[in-house]
XYZ file of C-alpha atoms in Angstrom:
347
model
C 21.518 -22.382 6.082
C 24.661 -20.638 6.209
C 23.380 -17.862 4.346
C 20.455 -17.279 6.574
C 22.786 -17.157 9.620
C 24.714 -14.463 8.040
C 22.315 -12.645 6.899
C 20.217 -13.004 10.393
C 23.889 -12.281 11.984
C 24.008 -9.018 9.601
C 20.613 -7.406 11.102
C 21.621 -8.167 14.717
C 24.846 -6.635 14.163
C 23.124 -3.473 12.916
C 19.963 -3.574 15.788
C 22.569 -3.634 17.876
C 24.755 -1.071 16.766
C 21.373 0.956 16.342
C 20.676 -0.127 20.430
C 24.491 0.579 21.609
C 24.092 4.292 20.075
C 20.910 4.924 22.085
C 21.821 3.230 25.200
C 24.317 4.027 28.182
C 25.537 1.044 30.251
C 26.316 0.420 33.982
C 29.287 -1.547 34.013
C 28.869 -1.849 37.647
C 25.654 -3.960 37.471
C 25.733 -4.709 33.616
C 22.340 -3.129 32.728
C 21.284 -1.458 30.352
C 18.839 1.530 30.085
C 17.844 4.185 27.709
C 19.353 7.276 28.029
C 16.670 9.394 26.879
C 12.986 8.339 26.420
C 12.061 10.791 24.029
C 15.244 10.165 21.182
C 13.359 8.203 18.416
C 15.669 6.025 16.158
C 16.274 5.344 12.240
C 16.660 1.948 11.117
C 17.463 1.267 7.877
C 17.468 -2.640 7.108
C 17.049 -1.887 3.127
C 18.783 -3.751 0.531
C 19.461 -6.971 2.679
C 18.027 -9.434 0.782
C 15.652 -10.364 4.000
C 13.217 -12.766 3.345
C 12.205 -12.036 6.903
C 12.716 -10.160 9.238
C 14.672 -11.333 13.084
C 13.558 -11.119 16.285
C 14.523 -7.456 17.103
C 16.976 -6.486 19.712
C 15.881 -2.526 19.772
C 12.893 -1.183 21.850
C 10.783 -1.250 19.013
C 9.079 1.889 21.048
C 12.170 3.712 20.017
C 11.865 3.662 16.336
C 10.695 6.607 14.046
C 11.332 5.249 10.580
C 11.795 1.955 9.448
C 13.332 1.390 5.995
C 12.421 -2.233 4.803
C 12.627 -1.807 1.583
C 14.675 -4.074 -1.274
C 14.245 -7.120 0.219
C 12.404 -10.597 -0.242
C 9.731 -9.805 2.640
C 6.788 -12.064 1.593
C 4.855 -10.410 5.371
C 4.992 -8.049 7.779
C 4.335 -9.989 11.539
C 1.378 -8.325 13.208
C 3.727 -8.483 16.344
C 5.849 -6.180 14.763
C 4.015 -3.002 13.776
C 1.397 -3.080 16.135
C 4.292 -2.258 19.095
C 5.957 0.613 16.430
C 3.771 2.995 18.364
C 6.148 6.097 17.575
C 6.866 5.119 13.848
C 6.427 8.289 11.423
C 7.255 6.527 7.878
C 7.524 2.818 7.231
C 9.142 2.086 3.817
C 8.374 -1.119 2.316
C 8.627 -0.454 -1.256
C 10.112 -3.598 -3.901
C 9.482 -6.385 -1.793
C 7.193 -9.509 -2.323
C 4.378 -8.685 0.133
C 0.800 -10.360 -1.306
C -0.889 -8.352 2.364
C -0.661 -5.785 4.415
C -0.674 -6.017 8.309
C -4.280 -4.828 9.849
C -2.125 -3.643 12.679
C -1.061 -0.833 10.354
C -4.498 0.948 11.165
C -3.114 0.843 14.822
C -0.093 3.201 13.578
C -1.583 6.423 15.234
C 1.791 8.408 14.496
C 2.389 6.779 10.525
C 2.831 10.064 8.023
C 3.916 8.245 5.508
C 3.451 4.753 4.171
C 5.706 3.216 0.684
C 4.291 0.137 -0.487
C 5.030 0.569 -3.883
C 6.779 -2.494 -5.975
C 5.031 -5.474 -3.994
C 2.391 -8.016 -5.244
C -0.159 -6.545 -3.595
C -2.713 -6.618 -6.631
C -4.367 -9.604 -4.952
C -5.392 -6.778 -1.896
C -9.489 -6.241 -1.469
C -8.780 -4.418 1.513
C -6.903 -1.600 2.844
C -7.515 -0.218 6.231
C -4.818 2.781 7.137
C -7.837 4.910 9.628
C -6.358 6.317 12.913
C -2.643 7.458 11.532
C -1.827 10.855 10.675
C -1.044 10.373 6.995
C -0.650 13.247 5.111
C -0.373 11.585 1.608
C -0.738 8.105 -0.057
C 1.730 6.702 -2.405
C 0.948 8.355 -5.883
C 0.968 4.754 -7.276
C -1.651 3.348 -5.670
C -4.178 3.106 -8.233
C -2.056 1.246 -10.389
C 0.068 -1.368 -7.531
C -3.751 -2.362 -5.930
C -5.883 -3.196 -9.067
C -7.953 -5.592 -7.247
C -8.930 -2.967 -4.496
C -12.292 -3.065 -3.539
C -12.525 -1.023 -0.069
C -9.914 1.725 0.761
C -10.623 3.117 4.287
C -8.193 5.756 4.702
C -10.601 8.054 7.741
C -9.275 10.169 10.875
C -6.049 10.975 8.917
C -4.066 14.236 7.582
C -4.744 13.605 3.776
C -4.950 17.343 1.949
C -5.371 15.565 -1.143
C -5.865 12.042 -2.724
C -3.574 10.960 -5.484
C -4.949 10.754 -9.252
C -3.969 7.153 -9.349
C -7.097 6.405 -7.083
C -9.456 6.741 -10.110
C -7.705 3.489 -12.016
C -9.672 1.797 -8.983
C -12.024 0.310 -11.333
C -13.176 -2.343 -8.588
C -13.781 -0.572 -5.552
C -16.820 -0.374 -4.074
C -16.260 1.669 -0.639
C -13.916 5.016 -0.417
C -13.712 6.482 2.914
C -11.898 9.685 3.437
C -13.578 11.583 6.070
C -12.388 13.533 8.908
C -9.030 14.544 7.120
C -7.912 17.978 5.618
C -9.167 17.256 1.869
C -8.898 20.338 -0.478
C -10.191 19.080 -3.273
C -11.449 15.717 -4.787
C -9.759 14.054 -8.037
C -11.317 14.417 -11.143
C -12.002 11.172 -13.583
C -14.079 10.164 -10.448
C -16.270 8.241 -13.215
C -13.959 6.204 -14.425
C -14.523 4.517 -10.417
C -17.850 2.500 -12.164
C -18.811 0.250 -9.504
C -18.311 2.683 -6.521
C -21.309 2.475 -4.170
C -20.393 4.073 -0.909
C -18.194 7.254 -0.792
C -17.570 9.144 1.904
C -15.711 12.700 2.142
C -17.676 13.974 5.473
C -16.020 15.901 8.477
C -13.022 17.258 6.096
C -14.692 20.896 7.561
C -13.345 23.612 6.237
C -11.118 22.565 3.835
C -13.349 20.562 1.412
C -15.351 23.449 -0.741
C -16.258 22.267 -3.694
C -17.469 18.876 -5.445
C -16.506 17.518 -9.011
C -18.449 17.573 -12.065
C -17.248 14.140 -12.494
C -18.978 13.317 -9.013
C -22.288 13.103 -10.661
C -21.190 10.214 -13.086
C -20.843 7.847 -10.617
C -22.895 5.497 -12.271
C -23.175 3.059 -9.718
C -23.042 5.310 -6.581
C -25.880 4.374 -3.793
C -24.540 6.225 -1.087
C -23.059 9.666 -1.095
C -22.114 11.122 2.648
C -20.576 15.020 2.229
C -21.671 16.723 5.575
C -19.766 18.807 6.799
C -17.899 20.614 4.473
C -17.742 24.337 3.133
C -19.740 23.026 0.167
C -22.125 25.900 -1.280
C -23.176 24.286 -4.300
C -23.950 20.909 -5.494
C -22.911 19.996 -8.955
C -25.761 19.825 -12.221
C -24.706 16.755 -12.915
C -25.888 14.597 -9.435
C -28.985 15.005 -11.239
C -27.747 12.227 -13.450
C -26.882 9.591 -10.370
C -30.347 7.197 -10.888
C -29.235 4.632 -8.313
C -28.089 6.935 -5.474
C -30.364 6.549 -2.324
C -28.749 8.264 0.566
C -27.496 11.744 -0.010
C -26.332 13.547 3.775
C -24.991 17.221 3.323
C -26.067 18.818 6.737
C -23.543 21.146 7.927
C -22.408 22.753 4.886
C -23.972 26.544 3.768
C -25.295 25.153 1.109
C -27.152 28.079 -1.492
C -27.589 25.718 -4.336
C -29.939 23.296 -4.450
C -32.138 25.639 -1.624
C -33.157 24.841 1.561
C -36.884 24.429 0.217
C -35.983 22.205 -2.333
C -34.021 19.933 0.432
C -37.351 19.607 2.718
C -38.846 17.543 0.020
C -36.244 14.647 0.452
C -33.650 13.492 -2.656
C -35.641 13.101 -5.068
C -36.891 16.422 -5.432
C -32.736 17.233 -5.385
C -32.250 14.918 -8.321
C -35.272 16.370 -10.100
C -33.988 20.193 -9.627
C -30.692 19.363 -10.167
C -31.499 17.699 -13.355
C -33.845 20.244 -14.592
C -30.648 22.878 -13.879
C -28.387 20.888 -15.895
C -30.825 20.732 -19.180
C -31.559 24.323 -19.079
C -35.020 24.664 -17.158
C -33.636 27.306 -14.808
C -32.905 30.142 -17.095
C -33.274 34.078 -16.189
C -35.798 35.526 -18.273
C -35.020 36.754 -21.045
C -34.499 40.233 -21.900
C -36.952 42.649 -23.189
C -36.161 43.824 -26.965
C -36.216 47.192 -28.143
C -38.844 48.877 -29.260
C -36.172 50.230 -32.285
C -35.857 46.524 -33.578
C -39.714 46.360 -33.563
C -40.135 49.818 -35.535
C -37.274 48.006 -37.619
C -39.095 44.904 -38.161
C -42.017 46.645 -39.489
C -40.556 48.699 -41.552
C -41.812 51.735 -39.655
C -37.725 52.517 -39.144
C -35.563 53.136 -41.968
C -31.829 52.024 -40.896
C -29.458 49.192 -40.749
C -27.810 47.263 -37.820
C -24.096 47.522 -37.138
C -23.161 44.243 -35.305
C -19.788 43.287 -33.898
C -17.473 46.148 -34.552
C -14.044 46.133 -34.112
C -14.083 48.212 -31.117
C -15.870 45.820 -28.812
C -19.063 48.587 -29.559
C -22.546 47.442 -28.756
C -24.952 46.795 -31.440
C -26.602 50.045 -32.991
C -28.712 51.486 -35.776
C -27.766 54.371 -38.120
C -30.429 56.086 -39.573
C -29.852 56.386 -43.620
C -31.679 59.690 -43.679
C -32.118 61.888 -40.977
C -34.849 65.242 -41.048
C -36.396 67.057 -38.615
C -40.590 67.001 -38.304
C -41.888 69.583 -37.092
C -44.994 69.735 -34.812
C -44.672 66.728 -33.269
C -45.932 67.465 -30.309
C -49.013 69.242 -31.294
C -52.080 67.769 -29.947
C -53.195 66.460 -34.179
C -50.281 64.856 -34.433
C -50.615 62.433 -31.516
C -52.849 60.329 -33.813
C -50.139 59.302 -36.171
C -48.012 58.051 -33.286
C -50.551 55.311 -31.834
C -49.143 51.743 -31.202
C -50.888 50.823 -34.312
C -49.859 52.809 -36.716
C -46.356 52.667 -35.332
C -46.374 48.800 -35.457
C -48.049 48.345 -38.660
C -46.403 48.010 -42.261
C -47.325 50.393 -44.096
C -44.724 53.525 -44.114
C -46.018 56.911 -42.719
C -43.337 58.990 -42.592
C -42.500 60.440 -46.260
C -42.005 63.570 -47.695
């Protein structure tokens, strides 16, 4: 009991210090008010050995980052962070927390969130919508192994960290309306993902993974609008998926024909791209190679010179004929004779 007194006694002191710094008193009256509205505090209660946390003396209002980190916290009260309205990073890293508190999602000024180092595995759930994250902890696909919905929507993220593809159990990834660049790769190593969604990320969002199409278990897929132009060969392999929305992105590849005639004609032509059935035509040969087929030509190729030159053909003897173009020549110069084996050209 002692111990908890003292330690309680220890984050008082320091709330208090924290609320003396920020506050001006009338010694007249004895109240107290806050001197400036707008000055947003630090508290740092890391490395205290809390195994929870004291009824706070500071306008919890005030606070812009709160450092809880090293310490014994087994929870976060819901009281608590749903009134740290102005709070910009909350650090919780190496405690003992088995949760998270939903009021986090109420955080509509959180940038950053630490909650590396807990025993969060246990966590199914993870609702951080409504902040204005930028990033996620780069760990987080190896601290929440058990994850099986990460709703992370109506933030800042530019990017989500490679980690997130060790989530081999989650089922439901929403990331839309935020300022996503790019997606991660190794997306199919997320095997029993059915609902993703990377809508509303405008602009910013231009291209899709290869790896997108190898999500084996994917049913729905939700990328409208993005600046997405092309749709990767390899959706052509997703079997289950049953609801594919891409309205509002300039989309060239699969066309606009091919859309009208619902998703299964977009698996179909996206599978037929990816095996080959959309090839140019291919290009006429020369009538040279034909002469030298037939033996009509007397030369030999030259392929792959040094100098990067195109493929040629010498001739081995070169002489003149007269009177080609005389009307009793035109005769010899038919398709079939020209075309035929035998050799009519000799002295």
């Amino acid at each position: 009991m002692m111990y908890e007194e003292q330690q309680q006694q220890q984050v008082m002191m320091r709330m208090v210090e924290l609320n003396n710094n920020n506050k001006k008193g009338d010694e007249r009256s004895g109240r107290r008010f806050i001197e400036d509205e707008e000055r947003l505090n630090i508290v740092d209660l890391s490395g205290m050995s809390l195994d929870s946390l004291p009824k706070p003396s500071l306008n919890l209002t005030t606070i812009c980052k709160l450092n809880l980190s090293n310490n014994n916290l087994q929870g976060i009260p819901e009281s608590l962070t749903a009134r740290l309205l102005n709070v910009v990073a909350l650090d919780v890293h190496s405690n003992q927390l088995k949760f998270l508190p939903n009021s986090i999602g109420c955080l509509s000024k959180l940038k950053t969130l630490n909650v590396s180092g807990n025993l969060l595995q246990s966590l199914e759930e993870l609702n951080a919508n409504f902040n204005k994250l930028t990033k996620l902890p780069e760990t987080i696909g190896f601290e929440l192994i058990n994850l099986k919905k990460l709703a992370v929507n109506s933030n800042k993220l530019i990017f989500l960290p490679r980690s997130i593809t060790h989530l081999t159990s989650l089922r439901v990834l929403d990331a839309r309306l935020n300022c996503l660049r790019a997606l991660p790769e190794d997306l199919e190593n997320l095997i029993n993902l059915q609902i993703l969604n990377v809508s509303q990320n405008f602009q910013y969002l231009q291209n899709l993974p290869y790896s997108i199409g190898l999500l084996i278990s994917l049913l729905e897929l939700d990328v409208s609008y993005n600046k997405i132009t092309t749709l990767p060969d390899s959706m052509g392999c997703m079997k289950k998926l049953q609801k594919l929305s891409v309205e509002g992105n300039p989309l060239v590849l699969p066309p606009a024909e091919v859309f009208e005639q619902g998703l299964h004609a977009v698996k179909g032509y996206l599978s037929e791209k990816m095996n080959g059935g959309h090839k140019s035509p291919p290009k006429k040969k020369s009538w040279v190679g034909k002469l030298v087929k037939y033996g009509t030509f007397s030369g030999y190729t030259l392929r792959g010179t040094s100098n990067g030159e195109r493929e040629g053909f010498f001739i081995s003897e070169y002489r003149s004929i007269d009177g080609l173009a005389s009307p009793r020549h035109i005769g010899m110069f038919s398709p079939r004779r020209l075309f035929s084996p035998g050799r009519y050209f000799t002295r």
